[in-house]
Coordinates of C-alpha atoms and ligand atoms in Angstrom, one line a residue:
M1 CA -6.4 -34.0 19.3
N2 CA -8.2 -35.9 16.1
H3 CA -10.3 -33.6 13.5
R4 CA -13.6 -34.3 15.0
E5 CA -12.4 -33.2 18.3
R6 CA -10.8 -30.1 16.8
A7 CA -14.0 -29.4 15.2
R8 CA -15.9 -29.9 18.2
E9 CA -13.3 -27.5 20.2
L10 CA -14.3 -25.0 17.4
A11 CA -17.8 -25.3 17.6
L12 CA -17.6 -24.6 21.6
E13 CA -15.6 -21.5 21.1
Y14 CA -17.9 -20.1 18.7
L15 CA -21.0 -21.1 21.3
R16 CA -19.1 -19.6 24.2
R17 CA -19.0 -16.0 22.0
G18 CA -22.5 -16.3 21.5
S19 CA -21.8 -16.3 17.5
F20 CA -22.9 -20.2 17.3
P21 CA -23.6 -20.2 13.5
E22 CA -20.7 -18.8 12.3
W23 CA -18.4 -21.7 13.1
F24 CA -20.1 -23.7 10.3
E25 CA -18.4 -21.4 7.7
A26 CA -15.3 -21.1 9.8
L27 CA -14.8 -24.9 9.4
Y28 CA -15.8 -24.9 5.9
A29 CA -13.5 -22.3 4.9
S30 CA -10.6 -23.1 6.9
S31 CA -10.5 -26.7 5.4
G32 CA -8.7 -25.7 2.2
G33 CA -10.8 -28.1 0.5
N34 CA -9.7 -31.3 2.7
A35 CA -12.7 -32.9 3.3
D36 CA -11.2 -35.3 5.8
L37 CA -11.5 -32.0 8.3
I38 CA -15.3 -32.2 7.9
P39 CA -16.2 -34.6 10.4
W40 CA -19.6 -35.1 9.0
A41 CA -18.1 -35.7 5.4
D42 CA -17.5 -39.1 4.2
G43 CA -18.1 -38.9 0.4
R44 CA -21.1 -40.8 0.0
P45 CA -24.6 -40.5 0.1
N46 CA -26.4 -41.0 3.9
P47 CA -26.7 -45.1 4.3
C48 CA -30.2 -44.3 5.7
L49 CA -31.6 -42.6 2.7
V50 CA -30.2 -45.1 -0.1
E51 CA -31.8 -47.6 2.1
W52 CA -34.8 -45.6 2.3
M53 CA -34.8 -45.1 -1.3
T54 CA -34.9 -48.7 -2.1
E55 CA -38.1 -49.5 -0.1
P56 CA -41.4 -49.5 -1.5
G57 CA -43.2 -46.1 -2.5
P58 CA -39.8 -43.6 -3.6
P59 CA -40.8 -40.5 -4.8
A60 CA -41.3 -40.7 -8.2
P61 CA -38.8 -39.1 -10.8
G62 CA -39.4 -35.6 -11.5
S63 CA -40.7 -35.0 -7.7
R64 CA -39.2 -32.0 -6.3
A65 CA -36.8 -32.6 -3.5
L66 CA -35.2 -30.4 -0.7
V67 CA -31.9 -31.3 0.9
V68 CA -31.5 -29.5 4.2
A69 CA -27.9 -28.0 4.8
C70 CA -26.6 -30.1 2.5
G71 CA -22.7 -30.4 3.7
L72 CA -20.5 -31.3 0.7
G73 CA -23.5 -32.5 -1.4
D74 CA -23.8 -36.4 -1.5
D75 CA -27.1 -36.6 -0.2
A76 CA -28.2 -34.1 -3.0
E77 CA -26.5 -35.8 -6.2
F78 CA -27.5 -39.0 -5.1
L79 CA -31.5 -38.0 -5.3
A80 CA -30.7 -36.4 -8.6
A81 CA -29.1 -39.4 -9.9
R82 CA -32.5 -40.9 -9.1
G83 CA -34.6 -38.5 -11.0
L84 CA -35.5 -35.9 -8.6
E85 CA -35.3 -32.0 -9.4
V86 CA -33.4 -31.2 -6.2
T87 CA -32.5 -28.2 -4.5
A88 CA -30.1 -28.4 -1.8
F89 CA -28.8 -25.4 0.5
D90 CA -26.5 -24.7 3.3
L91 CA -26.0 -21.8 5.7
S92 CA -21.9 -21.8 4.7
P93 CA -21.3 -20.3 1.1
S94 CA -17.9 -22.0 1.2
A95 CA -20.0 -25.5 1.5
I96 CA -22.1 -24.4 -1.1
A97 CA -19.3 -23.5 -3.5
W98 CA -17.3 -26.8 -2.9
C99 CA -20.6 -28.5 -3.9
R100 CA -20.5 -26.6 -6.9
R101 CA -16.4 -27.7 -7.4
R102 CA -17.0 -31.1 -6.6
F103 CA -20.1 -31.5 -9.0
P104 CA -19.5 -28.9 -11.9
D105 CA -22.2 -30.8 -14.3
T106 CA -24.5 -31.2 -11.4
R107 CA -28.3 -31.4 -12.5
V108 CA -28.8 -29.9 -8.5
D109 CA -29.8 -26.2 -7.9
Y110 CA -27.2 -25.6 -4.9
L111 CA -27.7 -22.1 -3.0
A112 CA -26.7 -20.8 0.6
A113 CA -29.6 -20.0 2.6
D114 CA -30.3 -20.1 6.3
L115 CA -32.7 -22.8 7.6
L116 CA -34.2 -20.1 9.9
D117 CA -35.0 -17.2 7.3
P118 CA -35.5 -19.5 3.9
P119 CA -37.0 -18.0 0.7
P120 CA -40.7 -17.6 0.9
Q121 CA -41.2 -19.5 -2.5
W122 CA -39.8 -22.9 -0.5
R123 CA -43.3 -22.9 1.6
R124 CA -44.9 -26.3 0.9
R125 CA -43.4 -26.7 -2.5
F126 CA -41.2 -30.1 -2.0
S127 CA -42.4 -33.7 -2.1
L128 CA -39.6 -34.9 -0.7
V129 CA -37.6 -33.2 2.2
F130 CA -34.6 -34.8 3.6
E131 CA -32.8 -34.0 6.6
A132 CA -29.8 -35.7 8.1
Y133 CA -27.8 -34.3 11.1
T134 CA -28.7 -30.6 11.0
L135 CA -31.0 -30.4 14.1
Q136 CA -28.6 -32.1 16.1
S137 CA -25.8 -29.8 15.5
L138 CA -28.2 -26.7 16.4
P139 CA -28.0 -25.7 20.0
P140 CA -31.5 -26.8 21.7
D141 CA -32.7 -23.3 21.9
M142 CA -32.6 -23.2 18.0
L143 CA -34.4 -26.5 17.4
E144 CA -38.3 -25.3 17.3
R145 CA -37.6 -22.5 15.1
A146 CA -35.6 -24.7 12.7
V147 CA -38.4 -28.0 13.1
A148 CA -40.9 -25.5 11.8
R149 CA -39.5 -24.2 9.1
I150 CA -38.3 -27.6 7.7
A151 CA -42.0 -28.6 8.3
D152 CA -43.2 -25.7 6.1
F153 CA -40.9 -27.0 3.2
V154 CA -43.0 -30.2 2.8
A155 CA -46.0 -29.9 -0.1
T156 CA -49.5 -31.3 0.8
D157 CA -49.1 -35.1 0.1
G158 CA -45.5 -34.7 0.2
R159 CA -42.8 -36.2 2.8
L160 CA -40.1 -35.5 5.1
L161 CA -37.3 -38.2 5.8
V162 CA -35.3 -37.2 9.3
V163 CA -32.1 -38.7 10.5
T164 CA -30.7 -37.9 13.3
R165 CA -28.4 -38.8 16.6
A166 CA -31.3 -40.1 19.5
R167 CA -31.5 -40.1 23.1
E168 CA -33.5 -40.4 25.9
E169 CA -35.2 -37.9 28.1
N170 CA -33.2 -38.3 31.1
E171 CA -29.8 -38.7 29.1
A172 CA -27.8 -35.7 29.0
G173 CA -27.6 -33.8 25.6
D174 CA -24.7 -31.8 25.9
G175 CA -23.6 -31.1 22.4
P176 CA -22.3 -30.3 20.0
P177 CA -23.8 -32.9 18.7
W178 CA -27.1 -32.4 20.5
P179 CA -28.8 -35.7 20.0
L180 CA -32.6 -35.6 19.6
T181 CA -35.4 -37.1 22.0
R182 CA -38.2 -38.8 20.8
A183 CA -40.7 -36.2 22.1
A184 CA -38.2 -32.9 20.4
L185 CA -39.3 -35.0 17.0
H186 CA -42.9 -35.2 17.9
A187 CA -42.8 -31.3 17.0
F188 CA -43.0 -32.2 13.5
V189 CA -46.2 -33.9 14.4
A190 CA -47.5 -30.3 16.0
E191 CA -46.6 -28.5 13.2
G192 CA -49.4 -30.3 11.0
L193 CA -47.1 -33.2 9.5
R194 CA -48.4 -36.8 10.2
E195 CA -45.9 -39.6 11.7
V196 CA -45.9 -42.3 9.1
D197 CA -43.0 -44.5 10.3
F198 CA -40.5 -44.3 13.2
R199 CA -37.2 -46.3 13.7
D200 CA -35.5 -46.2 17.0
F201 CA -31.8 -47.8 16.1
L202 CA -28.3 -48.5 16.9
D203 CA -26.0 -47.5 14.0
R204 CA -23.3 -49.9 13.5
R205 CA -22.0 -48.7 10.7
E206 CA -20.1 -46.0 13.1
D207 CA -17.6 -47.2 15.6
P208 CA -18.5 -47.0 18.3
P209 CA -22.0 -47.5 17.1
V210 CA -24.3 -44.5 17.4
R211 CA -28.0 -44.8 18.5
R212 CA -30.1 -42.9 15.7
F213 CA -33.9 -42.2 15.2
L214 CA -35.1 -42.3 11.3
A215 CA -38.8 -40.5 11.0
L216 CA -40.6 -40.3 8.3
Y217 CA -43.5 -37.7 8.2
E218 CA -46.3 -36.9 5.8
R219 CA -48.6 -33.6 5.1
C220 CA -51.8 -34.9 4.1
G221 CA -54.6 -33.2 2.0
G222 CA -55.5 -30.1 3.2
G223 CA -53.2 -30.2 6.3
Ligands
SAM301 C1 -23.6 -32.0 10.7 S1 -23.7 -31.0 9.5 C2 -24.7 -32.0 8.2 C3 -24.4 -31.8 6.9 C4 -25.0 -32.9 6.0 N1 -26.7 -32.4 6.1 C5 -24.7 -34.4 5.9 O1 -25.4 -35.0 6.5 O2 -23.5 -34.6 5.5 C6 -24.6 -29.6 9.3 C7 -25.0 -28.7 8.5 O3 -26.0 -27.8 8.6 C8 -25.2 -26.6 8.1 N2 -26.3 -25.4 8.8 C9 -26.1 -24.9 10.2 N3 -27.0 -24.2 10.7 C10 -27.7 -23.7 9.5 C11 -28.8 -22.9 9.0 N4 -29.2 -22.2 9.9 N5 -29.1 -23.0 7.9 C12 -28.6 -23.6 6.9 N6 -27.9 -24.8 7.1 C13 -27.1 -24.7 8.3 C14 -24.1 -26.2 8.5 O4 -23.1 -25.5 7.4 C15 -23.8 -27.9 8.1 O5 -23.1 -28.3 6.6

């Protein structure tokens, strides 16, 4: 059994016990600081985010950004290096402590927080919200609440960039992870955001390649 399979087994065990969210902390805390044991940690910022930041109209330096469920912090550090004022959070206190150890001189404000019960002052506060691979890591019954909370972080005229594994409606979504359907992502529109871009692509950086969606939303003035 490789590390990825072992992590999945652990997740399924917590799911069966009815204490799913605790498995993230269990995984980070039991890894002994070895990032090879964290399936999604690859020691570099998300390539979709890096590419997106090279496209026209990136957020201006000094804009406020929020990295949702930041894991080991590579995306947050990347955005901070681009001059953004970054807040990054994760449910797992061990992950947050790990970020602070990895980046002792960081400008990122790292904190442990629950996406489903976030600090109220984050409401509509961020010009850029970045979410990668968290929604797909949550059991489907948590999805609706998670989408609503993430949408709520986006300031007026702010943007939300989402990257996730993708599937068709009629494909089995046995997780973890639970790839999202296009309809599931459309919930961001129901939460008051406007879809600005939607890409459905095969990510060949993975072996085997993985189907993903990249979606960009914005909150229009008065929305
Ligand atoms: C699949 S990992 C992705 C991490 C990071 N976004 C990345 O791309 O490397 C999912 C992350 O979501 C975090 N997480 C799960 N449930 C959460 C919640 N309710 N609130 C905040 N973070 C959560 C986990 O601790 C984990 O770090």
